Coordinates of C-alpha atoms in Angstrom, one line a residue:
M976 CA -52.0 -2.0 15.9
S977 CA -51.2 1.4 14.6
A978 CA -51.7 1.4 11.0
T979 CA -53.0 3.2 8.0
P980 CA -56.4 4.2 7.0
Q981 CA -58.8 1.9 5.2
K982 CA -62.1 0.3 5.2
N983 CA -64.1 1.6 8.2
R984 CA -67.2 0.3 9.5
A985 CA -69.4 0.6 12.4
S986 CA -72.5 -0.7 13.8
R987 CA -75.0 0.1 16.2
R988 CA -77.9 -1.5 17.8
V989 CA -79.2 -1.4 21.3
L990 CA -78.4 -4.3 23.6
A991 CA -80.6 -7.1 25.1
A992 CA -84.0 -5.9 26.2
A993 CA -83.6 -2.5 24.8
A994 CA -87.0 -1.6 23.5
G995 CA -87.3 2.2 23.4
L996 CA -83.8 3.7 23.6
A997 CA -83.2 7.4 23.0
T998 CA -81.2 8.0 19.9
V999 CA -77.8 9.6 20.3
G1000 CA -77.1 11.8 17.4
A1001 CA -78.1 10.7 14.0
L1002 CA -76.3 7.3 14.1
V1003 CA -78.1 5.3 16.7
A1004 CA -80.6 2.7 15.5
A1005 CA -82.8 0.8 18.0
M1006 CA -82.5 -2.9 18.2
P1007 CA -84.8 -5.8 18.8
A1008 CA -85.8 -6.4 22.4
G1009 CA -85.2 -9.7 24.0
A1010 CA -82.7 -10.7 21.3
H1011 CA -80.3 -12.0 23.8
D1012 CA -82.5 -14.2 26.0
R1013 CA -80.7 -17.5 25.7
G1014 CA -82.1 -19.8 28.5
N1015 CA -82.6 -19.7 32.2
G1016 CA -80.0 -19.1 35.1
H1017 CA -78.5 -21.5 37.5
G1018 CA -76.7 -20.0 40.5
H1019 CA -75.1 -20.6 43.8
G1020 CA -77.5 -20.8 46.7
H1021 CA -78.3 -22.8 49.7
G1022 CA -81.0 -25.5 50.3
H1023 CA -84.2 -26.1 48.5
G1024 CA -86.7 -23.5 47.6
H1025 CA -84.3 -20.7 48.2
K1026 CA -83.7 -18.2 45.5
P1027 CA -79.8 -18.4 44.9
R1028 CA -77.8 -15.3 46.0
T1029 CA -75.7 -15.3 43.0
V1030 CA -75.6 -16.4 39.4
D1031 CA -72.5 -16.9 37.1
V1032 CA -72.5 -14.6 33.9
Q1033 CA -70.3 -15.8 31.2
L1034 CA -68.5 -13.0 29.3
L1035 CA -67.0 -14.1 26.1
S1036 CA -64.9 -11.5 24.3
F1037 CA -62.3 -11.1 21.4
N1038 CA -60.8 -8.1 19.7
D1039 CA -58.9 -6.9 16.5
L1040 CA -60.6 -9.3 14.1
H1041 CA -59.8 -6.9 11.1
G1042 CA -62.2 -8.8 8.8
N1043 CA -60.3 -12.0 8.9
L1044 CA -63.0 -14.3 7.9
E1045 CA -60.9 -17.1 6.5
P1046 CA -58.0 -18.4 8.7
P1047 CA -55.1 -16.0 8.5
A1048 CA -52.2 -17.4 6.4
G1049 CA -48.6 -18.0 7.6
S1050 CA -47.1 -16.9 10.8
A1051 CA -49.9 -14.3 11.3
G1052 CA -52.2 -17.3 11.8
N1053 CA -50.3 -18.9 14.7
V1054 CA -50.5 -18.4 18.5
S1055 CA -47.6 -19.4 20.7
K1056 CA -48.0 -21.8 23.6
T1057 CA -45.2 -22.4 26.1
H1058 CA -45.1 -25.9 27.5
A1059 CA -44.0 -27.0 31.0
D1060 CA -40.7 -27.9 29.7
G1061 CA -40.0 -24.4 28.1
T1062 CA -40.5 -25.4 24.6
V1063 CA -42.8 -23.2 22.5
E1064 CA -45.4 -24.5 20.1
A1065 CA -47.0 -22.6 17.2
I1066 CA -50.7 -23.5 17.0
P1067 CA -52.6 -22.6 13.8
A1068 CA -55.7 -20.7 14.8
G1069 CA -58.5 -18.4 13.6
G1070 CA -61.1 -18.3 11.0
V1071 CA -64.8 -17.4 11.5
E1072 CA -65.8 -20.9 10.8
Y1073 CA -63.9 -22.0 13.9
L1074 CA -64.5 -19.0 15.9
A1075 CA -68.3 -19.5 15.6
T1076 CA -67.9 -23.1 16.6
S1077 CA -65.7 -22.2 19.6
L1078 CA -68.1 -19.5 20.9
R1079 CA -71.1 -21.8 20.5
T1080 CA -69.6 -24.6 22.3
A1081 CA -68.5 -22.2 25.1
R1082 CA -72.0 -21.0 25.6
K1083 CA -73.4 -24.5 26.2
G1084 CA -74.6 -24.8 29.7
N1085 CA -74.3 -21.1 30.4
P1086 CA -77.8 -19.6 30.5
Y1087 CA -76.2 -16.1 31.3
S1088 CA -73.8 -15.6 28.5
V1089 CA -72.9 -12.3 26.8
T1090 CA -70.3 -11.7 24.0
A1091 CA -68.4 -8.4 23.6
A1092 CA -65.7 -7.2 21.4
G1093 CA -62.9 -4.7 21.9
G1094 CA -62.8 -2.9 18.7
D1095 CA -61.1 -3.1 15.2
M1096 CA -63.7 -5.6 14.1
V1097 CA -63.2 -4.2 10.5
G1098 CA -60.7 -2.2 8.7
A1099 CA -57.2 -3.3 7.2
S1100 CA -59.3 -6.4 6.2
P1101 CA -58.2 -9.1 3.7
L1102 CA -59.7 -8.7 0.1
L1103 CA -62.8 -11.1 1.0
S1104 CA -64.2 -8.5 3.4
G1105 CA -62.2 -5.3 2.4
L1106 CA -63.5 -5.4 -1.2
F1107 CA -67.0 -5.2 0.1
H1108 CA -66.4 -2.4 2.7
D1109 CA -66.5 -5.0 5.3
E1110 CA -70.2 -5.9 5.0
P1111 CA -69.3 -9.6 5.1
T1112 CA -67.7 -9.2 8.5
I1113 CA -70.7 -7.3 10.0
E1114 CA -72.8 -10.2 8.6
A1115 CA -70.6 -12.8 10.2
L1116 CA -70.6 -11.0 13.7
N1117 CA -74.3 -10.9 13.5
K1118 CA -74.3 -14.7 13.0
L1119 CA -71.8 -15.0 15.9
K1120 CA -74.4 -13.4 18.1
L1121 CA -72.0 -10.5 19.2
D1122 CA -73.9 -8.5 21.8
V1123 CA -71.7 -5.3 21.9
S1124 CA -68.5 -3.9 20.6
A1125 CA -66.4 -0.8 21.3
V1126 CA -65.1 1.1 18.3
G1127 CA -61.4 0.8 17.4
N1128 CA -59.3 3.2 15.4
H1129 CA -59.9 1.2 12.3
E1130 CA -63.7 1.6 12.6
F1131 CA -62.9 5.2 11.5
D1132 CA -60.8 4.3 8.5
E1133 CA -63.6 5.4 6.0
G1134 CA -65.0 8.1 8.2
A1135 CA -68.2 8.7 10.4
T1136 CA -70.7 8.3 7.7
E1137 CA -69.5 4.9 6.6
L1138 CA -69.3 3.9 10.4
A1139 CA -73.0 4.9 10.6
R1140 CA -73.8 2.7 7.5
L1141 CA -72.1 -0.3 9.1
Q1142 CA -74.3 0.2 12.2
N1143 CA -77.6 1.1 10.5
G1144 CA -77.4 -0.7 7.1
G1145 CA -78.0 0.5 3.6
C1146 CA -76.0 -0.1 0.5
H1147 CA -72.7 1.6 -0.2
P1148 CA -73.2 5.2 -1.4
V1149 CA -70.7 4.7 -4.4
E1150 CA -70.7 1.1 -5.1
G1151 CA -74.4 0.2 -4.2
C1152 CA -75.7 -3.1 -3.2
Y1153 CA -73.3 -6.1 -3.9
E1154 CA -76.0 -8.8 -4.2
K1155 CA -78.9 -8.5 -6.4
G1156 CA -82.2 -7.9 -4.4
K1157 CA -80.3 -7.8 -1.1
K1158 CA -79.8 -4.6 1.0
F1159 CA -77.2 -4.6 3.6
K1160 CA -78.9 -4.7 7.0
G1161 CA -76.2 -3.4 9.3
A1162 CA -74.9 -4.6 12.7
D1163 CA -77.4 -6.4 15.1
F1164 CA -75.2 -5.1 17.9
P1165 CA -74.4 -1.6 19.2
Y1166 CA -70.9 -0.1 18.4
L1167 CA -70.0 2.0 21.5
A1168 CA -68.0 5.2 21.2
A1169 CA -68.2 7.0 24.6
N1170 CA -65.1 9.1 24.1
V1171 CA -65.9 10.3 20.4
T1172 CA -68.0 13.5 20.1
K1173 CA -68.9 15.6 17.1
E1174 CA -66.9 18.9 17.1
K1175 CA -70.0 21.0 16.0
T1176 CA -72.5 19.7 18.5
G1177 CA -70.2 18.2 21.3
K1178 CA -72.7 15.3 21.3
P1179 CA -71.6 11.7 21.3
L1180 CA -71.1 10.2 17.8
L1181 CA -72.5 6.8 18.9
K1182 CA -74.1 5.4 22.1
P1183 CA -71.6 5.7 24.9
Y1184 CA -72.8 2.6 26.8
T1185 CA -75.6 -0.1 26.7
V1186 CA -77.1 -2.5 29.4
W1187 CA -77.4 -6.2 28.8
K1188 CA -80.3 -7.6 30.8
K1189 CA -81.6 -11.0 31.5
N1190 CA -84.0 -12.3 34.2
G1191 CA -83.3 -9.3 36.4
V1192 CA -79.5 -9.5 35.8
K1193 CA -78.0 -6.2 34.4
I1194 CA -74.6 -5.5 33.2
G1195 CA -73.5 -2.2 31.7
F1196 CA -70.9 -1.9 28.9
I1197 CA -69.0 1.3 28.2
G1198 CA -67.0 1.3 24.9
V1199 CA -64.0 3.7 24.1
T1200 CA -61.3 3.8 21.5
L1201 CA -57.9 5.1 22.3
E1202 CA -57.6 8.9 22.7
G1203 CA -54.8 9.0 20.0
T1204 CA -57.0 7.6 17.3
P1205 CA -56.5 10.7 15.2
D1206 CA -52.7 10.1 15.2
I1207 CA -53.2 6.7 13.5
V1208 CA -56.0 7.2 11.1
T1209 CA -56.1 9.5 8.0
A1210 CA -57.4 12.9 8.6
N1211 CA -60.5 12.3 6.5
G1212 CA -61.4 9.4 8.8
V1213 CA -61.7 11.6 11.8
K1214 CA -62.9 14.8 10.3
G1215 CA -65.3 16.6 12.4
L1216 CA -64.7 14.4 15.5
K1217 CA -63.1 14.9 18.9
F1218 CA -61.4 12.0 20.9
H1219 CA -61.4 12.2 24.7
D1220 CA -59.4 10.8 27.6
E1221 CA -60.3 7.1 28.0
V1222 CA -60.2 7.2 31.9
K1223 CA -62.3 10.3 32.4
T1224 CA -64.8 9.1 29.9
I1225 CA -65.2 5.7 31.4
N1226 CA -65.5 7.3 34.9
K1227 CA -68.1 9.7 33.9
Y1228 CA -70.3 7.1 32.3
A1229 CA -69.7 4.5 35.0
K1230 CA -71.2 7.1 37.5
E1231 CA -74.2 7.6 35.3
L1232 CA -74.8 3.8 35.1
D1233 CA -74.4 3.5 38.8
R1234 CA -77.0 6.4 39.3
K1235 CA -79.4 4.4 37.0
G1236 CA -79.0 1.3 39.3
V1237 CA -76.6 -0.6 37.1
K1238 CA -73.9 -1.7 39.6
S1239 CA -72.1 -4.3 37.4
I1240 CA -70.1 -2.6 34.6
V1241 CA -67.6 -3.8 32.0
A1242 CA -65.4 -1.4 30.1
L1243 CA -64.5 -2.2 26.4
I1244 CA -61.3 -0.4 25.6
H1245 CA -59.6 -0.3 22.3
E1246 CA -56.1 0.2 23.8
G1247 CA -53.7 -2.3 25.2
G1248 CA -50.4 -3.4 26.5
A1249 CA -47.5 -5.8 26.0
P1250 CA -47.2 -8.8 28.3
A1251 CA -43.6 -10.1 29.2
S1252 CA -44.3 -13.2 26.9
T1253 CA -46.1 -13.6 23.6
S1254 CA -47.4 -17.0 24.6
Y1255 CA -51.1 -17.0 25.0
N1256 CA -50.9 -19.2 28.2
Y1257 CA -48.3 -16.9 29.9
D1258 CA -49.2 -16.2 33.5
C1259 CA -49.3 -12.5 33.6
D1260 CA -49.4 -12.3 37.3
S1261 CA -46.3 -14.3 37.9
P1262 CA -44.1 -12.4 40.4
G1263 CA -40.7 -12.6 38.6
A1264 CA -38.5 -9.7 37.7
G1265 CA -39.8 -8.2 34.4
D1266 CA -43.0 -10.2 34.4
G1267 CA -46.4 -8.9 33.9
I1268 CA -47.7 -6.3 31.5
S1269 CA -46.4 -2.8 30.3
G1270 CA -48.0 -0.3 28.0
P1271 CA -50.8 2.5 27.9
I1272 CA -53.5 0.0 29.3
V1273 CA -51.7 -0.3 32.8
D1274 CA -52.0 3.4 33.6
I1275 CA -55.6 3.4 32.2
A1276 CA -56.6 0.4 34.3
K1277 CA -55.2 2.0 37.4
G1278 CA -57.2 5.2 36.8
I1279 CA -60.6 3.6 36.0
T1280 CA -63.2 3.8 38.9
P1281 CA -63.6 0.7 41.1
K1282 CA -67.3 0.9 39.9
V1283 CA -66.0 -1.0 36.7
D1284 CA -65.7 -4.8 37.3
A1285 CA -63.5 -5.8 34.3
L1286 CA -61.7 -4.4 31.3
V1287 CA -61.8 -6.0 27.9
T1288 CA -59.0 -4.5 25.9
G1289 CA -57.3 -4.6 22.4
H1290 CA -55.3 -2.7 19.8
T1291 CA -51.8 -4.2 20.6
H1292 CA -52.8 -7.7 19.1
Q1293 CA -51.4 -9.4 22.2
A1294 CA -52.7 -12.0 24.4
Y1295 CA -53.0 -11.5 28.2
V1296 CA -55.2 -12.1 31.2
C1297 CA -53.8 -9.9 33.9
T1298 CA -55.0 -8.5 37.2
V1299 CA -54.2 -4.7 37.6
P1300 CA -55.1 -3.0 40.8
D1301 CA -58.0 -0.5 40.5
P1302 CA -57.6 3.0 42.3
A1303 CA -58.8 1.4 45.6
G1304 CA -55.9 -1.2 45.4
K1305 CA -58.3 -4.1 44.6
P1306 CA -57.3 -6.5 41.9
R1307 CA -59.4 -6.3 38.6
M1308 CA -59.2 -8.4 35.4
V1309 CA -57.7 -6.9 32.2
T1310 CA -57.9 -9.1 29.1
S1311 CA -57.1 -9.2 25.5
A1312 CA -57.5 -12.1 23.0
A1313 CA -54.7 -11.3 20.5
S1314 CA -56.1 -10.7 17.1
F1315 CA -57.6 -12.1 13.9
G1316 CA -60.1 -14.5 15.9
K1317 CA -57.3 -16.6 16.9
L1318 CA -58.3 -16.7 20.6
Y1319 CA -61.3 -15.8 22.6
T1320 CA -61.5 -14.9 26.3
D1321 CA -64.0 -16.7 28.7
T1322 CA -64.5 -14.8 31.9
T1323 CA -67.0 -15.8 34.7
L1324 CA -68.5 -12.9 36.4
T1325 CA -70.3 -13.8 39.6
Y1326 CA -73.4 -11.5 39.9
D1327 CA -74.9 -10.9 43.4
L1328 CA -78.7 -10.7 42.9
R1329 CA -79.1 -8.6 46.0
T1330 CA -76.4 -6.0 45.6
K1331 CA -76.6 -6.2 41.7
D1332 CA -72.8 -6.1 41.6
I1333 CA -70.0 -8.4 40.5
V1334 CA -68.3 -10.3 43.3
R1335 CA -64.8 -9.2 42.2
T1336 CA -62.9 -11.8 44.2
S1337 CA -64.6 -14.7 42.3
V1338 CA -63.9 -13.3 38.9
K1339 CA -62.1 -16.0 36.7
S1340 CA -60.8 -15.5 33.2
A1341 CA -58.8 -17.5 30.5
N1342 CA -57.8 -17.1 26.9
H1343 CA -58.7 -20.2 24.7
V1344 CA -57.2 -21.0 21.2
V1345 CA -59.7 -21.1 18.3
T1346 CA -58.1 -24.3 16.9
R1347 CA -58.6 -25.5 13.3
D1348 CA -59.1 -29.1 14.3
Q1349 CA -62.7 -28.6 15.4
P1350 CA -65.8 -28.8 13.1
K1351 CA -66.5 -25.7 10.9
A1352 CA -69.7 -23.8 11.4
A1353 CA -71.8 -24.6 8.3
D1354 CA -73.4 -21.1 8.3
M1355 CA -70.0 -19.4 8.2
T1356 CA -68.7 -21.7 5.4
S1357 CA -71.6 -20.8 3.2
L1358 CA -71.2 -17.1 4.1
I1359 CA -67.4 -17.3 3.1
E1360 CA -68.3 -19.3 -0.2
R1361 CA -71.0 -16.6 -1.1
W1362 CA -68.7 -13.6 -0.9
N1363 CA -65.7 -15.5 -2.3
K1364 CA -67.7 -16.2 -5.5
L1365 CA -68.3 -12.4 -5.8
A1366 CA -64.6 -11.6 -5.2
A1367 CA -63.1 -14.3 -7.1
P1368 CA -62.6 -12.6 -10.6
I1369 CA -60.5 -9.8 -8.8
A1370 CA -59.0 -12.0 -6.1
N1371 CA -57.6 -14.9 -8.0
R1372 CA -55.6 -12.7 -10.5
P1373 CA -51.9 -13.5 -10.3
Q1374 CA -49.7 -10.6 -9.6
G1375 CA -46.3 -12.2 -9.3
W1376 CA -44.2 -15.2 -8.0
I1377 CA -42.1 -15.6 -4.8
S1378 CA -39.6 -18.3 -3.9
A1379 CA -40.3 -18.5 -0.2
D1380 CA -42.3 -16.7 2.5
I1381 CA -41.6 -13.0 2.6
N1382 CA -42.4 -11.9 6.1
G1383 CA -44.0 -8.6 7.0
R1384 CA -46.5 -8.8 9.9
G1385 CA -45.0 -12.0 11.1
S1386 CA -41.4 -10.6 11.4
T1387 CA -40.5 -9.2 14.8
A1388 CA -37.3 -7.6 13.5
P1389 CA -37.1 -3.7 13.1
E1390 CA -36.4 -4.2 9.4
K1391 CA -38.8 -6.6 7.8
P1392 CA -38.2 -8.4 4.5
L1393 CA -41.6 -7.4 3.1
G1394 CA -41.0 -3.8 4.4
N1395 CA -38.0 -3.6 2.1
V1396 CA -40.0 -5.0 -0.8
I1397 CA -42.8 -2.5 -0.4
A1398 CA -40.4 0.5 0.2
D1399 CA -38.5 -0.6 -3.0
A1400 CA -41.7 -0.9 -4.9
Q1401 CA -42.6 2.7 -3.9
L1402 CA -39.2 4.2 -4.8
E1403 CA -39.1 2.5 -8.1
G1404 CA -42.6 3.5 -9.1
L1405 CA -42.1 7.1 -8.1
A1406 CA -38.5 7.8 -9.0
P1407 CA -39.0 8.8 -12.7
A1408 CA -39.0 12.6 -12.8
D1409 CA -42.7 12.6 -14.2
K1410 CA -43.9 10.5 -11.3
G1411 CA -42.2 12.6 -8.6
G1412 CA -38.5 12.0 -8.8
A1413 CA -38.4 10.2 -5.5
E1414 CA -34.9 9.4 -4.1
V1415 CA -36.0 7.5 -1.1
A1416 CA -39.2 6.0 0.2
F1417 CA -40.5 5.3 3.8
M1418 CA -43.2 2.7 4.7
N1419 CA -44.9 2.6 8.1
P1420 CA -44.7 -0.8 9.8
G1421 CA -48.3 -0.9 11.0
G1422 CA -49.5 -0.5 7.4
I1423 CA -48.0 -4.0 6.5
R1424 CA -51.0 -6.2 7.5
A1425 CA -49.8 -9.8 6.5
D1426 CA -46.9 -11.8 5.2
L1427 CA -46.5 -12.9 1.7
V1428 CA -46.9 -16.7 2.0
Y1429 CA -45.3 -19.2 -0.5
K1430 CA -48.0 -21.8 0.1
A1431 CA -51.0 -21.6 -2.1
S1432 CA -54.2 -20.1 -0.4
G1433 CA -56.3 -21.5 -3.1
S1434 CA -56.1 -23.2 -6.6
E1435 CA -53.4 -20.8 -7.8
G1436 CA -50.3 -23.0 -7.0
D1437 CA -47.4 -22.6 -4.6
G1438 CA -45.5 -19.3 -4.9
V1439 CA -48.1 -17.4 -6.7
V1440 CA -49.0 -14.0 -5.4
T1441 CA -52.7 -13.3 -6.2
Y1442 CA -54.4 -9.9 -6.1
G1443 CA -56.3 -11.1 -3.0
E1444 CA -53.0 -11.9 -1.2
A1445 CA -51.4 -8.6 -2.2
F1446 CA -54.5 -6.8 -1.1
T1447 CA -54.2 -8.5 2.3
V1448 CA -50.7 -7.1 2.6
Q1449 CA -51.7 -3.5 1.6
P1450 CA -55.4 -3.2 2.2
F1451 CA -55.6 0.6 2.6
T1452 CA -55.1 1.5 -1.0
N1453 CA -53.5 4.8 0.2
M1454 CA -52.6 7.2 -2.5
M1455 CA -48.7 7.8 -2.6
N1456 CA -47.2 11.2 -2.2
V1457 CA -43.8 12.5 -3.1
V1458 CA -42.6 15.5 -1.1
D1459 CA -39.5 17.8 -0.5
L1460 CA -38.0 17.4 2.8
T1461 CA -34.6 18.8 4.0
G1462 CA -32.0 16.5 5.1
A1463 CA -32.6 17.9 8.8
Q1464 CA -36.3 16.9 8.4
L1465 CA -35.3 13.5 7.2
V1466 CA -33.0 12.8 10.1
A1467 CA -35.7 14.2 12.5
A1468 CA -38.2 11.6 11.0
L1469 CA -35.7 8.8 11.6
Q1470 CA -35.3 10.0 15.3
Q1471 CA -39.1 10.2 15.8
Q1472 CA -39.2 6.4 15.2
V1473 CA -37.8 6.0 18.7
S1474 CA -38.7 9.3 20.6
G1475 CA -41.7 11.4 21.4
P1476 CA -45.0 9.4 21.3
N1477 CA -43.0 6.5 19.7
E1478 CA -40.3 6.3 22.5
A1479 CA -42.1 3.6 24.6
A1480 CA -43.0 1.5 21.5
P1481 CA -40.8 2.3 18.7
K1482 CA -42.2 2.4 15.2
I1483 CA -39.4 1.6 12.8
L1484 CA -40.0 2.8 9.2
Q1485 CA -39.2 0.5 6.4
V1486 CA -36.7 2.2 4.1
S1487 CA -36.0 1.8 0.3
K1488 CA -32.5 0.4 -0.9
G1489 CA -29.8 3.0 -0.6
L1490 CA -30.7 4.3 2.7
T1491 CA -28.6 2.9 5.6
Y1492 CA -28.0 3.7 9.2
T1493 CA -27.4 2.4 12.6
L1494 CA -30.0 1.9 15.4
D1495 CA -28.4 1.7 18.8
L1496 CA -31.1 0.2 21.2
T1497 CA -28.7 0.4 24.2
K1498 CA -29.3 4.3 24.2
T1499 CA -32.6 6.1 25.0
G1500 CA -34.9 8.3 22.9
A1501 CA -33.6 10.1 19.8
A1502 CA -30.0 9.2 20.6
R1503 CA -31.0 5.6 19.4
V1504 CA -30.5 6.6 15.9
V1505 CA -26.7 7.2 15.3
T1506 CA -27.0 10.4 13.2
D1507 CA -23.5 10.3 11.5
S1508 CA -24.3 6.7 10.3
I1509 CA -27.2 7.8 8.1
K1510 CA -26.4 7.6 4.5
L1511 CA -28.2 7.8 1.2
N1512 CA -26.4 5.8 -1.6
G1513 CA -23.2 5.9 0.5
A1514 CA -23.3 9.8 0.9
A1515 CA -23.9 11.4 4.3
I1516 CA -27.3 13.2 4.7
D1517 CA -26.8 17.0 4.1
P1518 CA -29.1 18.7 6.7
A1519 CA -29.5 21.8 4.2
R1520 CA -30.1 19.7 1.0
T1521 CA -33.5 19.1 -0.3
Y1522 CA -34.6 15.4 -0.9
R1523 CA -37.5 13.9 -2.8
V1524 CA -39.2 11.5 -0.4
A1525 CA -42.0 9.0 -1.2
M1526 CA -44.6 7.8 1.4
N1527 CA -48.1 7.0 1.6
E1528 CA -50.6 9.8 2.3
F1529 CA -51.0 8.7 5.9
L1530 CA -47.3 9.3 6.7
A1531 CA -47.2 12.4 4.6
G1532 CA -50.0 13.8 7.0
G1533 CA -47.6 13.2 9.8
G1534 CA -49.4 10.1 11.0
D1535 CA -48.1 7.5 13.4
G1536 CA -46.1 10.1 15.3
F1537 CA -44.0 11.5 12.6
P1538 CA -44.6 15.1 12.5
A1539 CA -41.3 15.7 10.5
L1540 CA -42.9 13.8 7.6
G1541 CA -45.9 16.0 7.6
Q1542 CA -43.7 19.1 6.8
G1543 CA -43.1 18.2 3.2
T1544 CA -43.7 20.7 0.5
N1545 CA -44.0 20.6 -3.3
K1546 CA -46.3 17.5 -3.0
L1547 CA -47.0 15.3 -6.1
V1548 CA -49.7 12.6 -5.8
G1549 CA -49.0 9.3 -7.3
A1550 CA -50.6 5.9 -7.8
S1551 CA -51.9 3.9 -4.8
D1552 CA -49.4 1.9 -2.6
L1553 CA -51.2 -1.3 -3.8
D1554 CA -50.8 -0.5 -7.5
L1555 CA -47.1 0.2 -7.0
F1556 CA -46.7 -3.0 -5.0
N1557 CA -48.4 -5.1 -7.7
A1558 CA -46.4 -3.4 -10.5
Y1559 CA -43.3 -4.3 -8.7
L1560 CA -44.2 -7.9 -8.2
A1561 CA -45.0 -8.1 -12.0
A1562 CA -41.8 -6.4 -13.0
H1563 CA -39.5 -8.4 -10.7
S1564 CA -40.7 -12.0 -10.9
T1565 CA -41.8 -14.8 -13.3
A1566 CA -42.8 -18.4 -12.8
T1567 CA -39.2 -19.4 -13.7
A1568 CA -37.5 -16.5 -11.8
P1569 CA -39.5 -15.8 -8.7
L1570 CA -38.8 -13.0 -6.2
A1571 CA -36.6 -14.1 -3.4
P1572 CA -36.9 -12.6 0.3
P1573 CA -34.5 -9.6 0.2
A1574 CA -31.7 -9.2 2.6
T1575 CA -32.3 -7.1 5.6
D1576 CA -29.1 -5.2 5.8
R1577 CA -30.3 -1.5 5.6
I1578 CA -30.7 -0.9 9.4
T1579 CA -27.7 -2.1 11.6
V1580 CA -29.2 -2.9 15.1
V1581 CA -27.1 -2.6 18.1
Q1582 CA -28.7 -4.4 21.1

């Protein structure tokens, strides 16, 4: 989801049977040949002694893992399932110990199996991975036998150089090697970034595509991130890079693959949509009014050349298996597996050995839950234990106490209880004159990465918020800014929540106490914000007056479609968002007087 900057990682290695691949730019590393040969094929054919005409290729895919090696806590760790009687069940899911078991079980009996990811494997990660610049996640993905991934916007959180390190290996330039005598090896799979080029040379930053080969079967993978990546990543993360149109890029490279004799092509796209239901088993192709899928991926899918046989997507953290017609009007599969390793998609691609193409009419696909009632993969358990031991001295420090779950990521309301806590923490920390003199604070909803969960995650006890849990909520450690904005700019920022680039999918800023207004969702565009209802501490906003406004550096740069917030002057840089959050927890809670979930009464919503 749109979020703030943080740990960025990328990896790169050429796919199966890639022996001597030309390097693209400085970032591409070659990878071992034949690394993906896993058995022999069975296929469909007639009679004895005849070579089958087709073989089934199993495509396993997932997206938006965000370094969630351990099962995500609270509501963020559930997937919804709608039963025949209409009841909805929340199923606890995710965790790489279970994802590994699910994928390994799914591969059994499938000699042609390839595993692909739709981006945001790293970035905005919990402390276990984020503290180590996501090296643990890359290591886990290598063990999962991931064959290829697109880059997502979060792969750019720490910039192109760090992305190259995640691909190629080497210890962190500042923090060095984390384990004595061990050097980080980098990713065993290629990160694909077809629509990202270097501004200076115009050359691709990473390999645009790769070809998976086995026993004469060839499938090309083209990977892109959303063109709008610079709008949702800090300026430093995308410095020196250009991001291009997804459709034009994929069509260009599909033509190139076709010319090289690769007729079967899968696009990995870090952009997505919103299905009409959030249940993972929703039938996206049901014909009812309002059914189906909406969002950017629909137009992208409709524009991508029929040469591409299936689209693996991501970014919106939604679960869907939909057919969207290609430009020739033929149905084509578009899939997404929610987030955090809670689901994986199993798609059967029937490969015609004569035409070397996918028989599109026989493509089958379904999402499967990564349940927590299956055996854990022992190699993943030991990986988690190893890194947890290194993280423990920092991760287990108590920061505060809560009396119940305080929902952030798990809240679907425009105003989130945890959003209020974070905004209040920022206002309180930056209100003193020598800290910036803030009068109001804004927090972007995409930067709230988890809930604060009452149930203990380890041995700390129920209700205790550890440093690791606080980090999981605010993993970007963005520096805070306090700036001058006029009342008119402040009003414009509130209107930009529901207009311009944010009109189709509103991004409702979380606001500190004292700021109140009405959001009328029966209206359209900027009119949804009822201007004369906006008040600060009971007084109407004066368009001509200057206000001191606190926000993280990402918002202060105009990120997430808020150009008005980027117009601030007289900037003072404060502590990090995580430090302010932890200071607030310490100041407002004790074991005997824990912090309760705050009321959500700042934004009045008219539906």
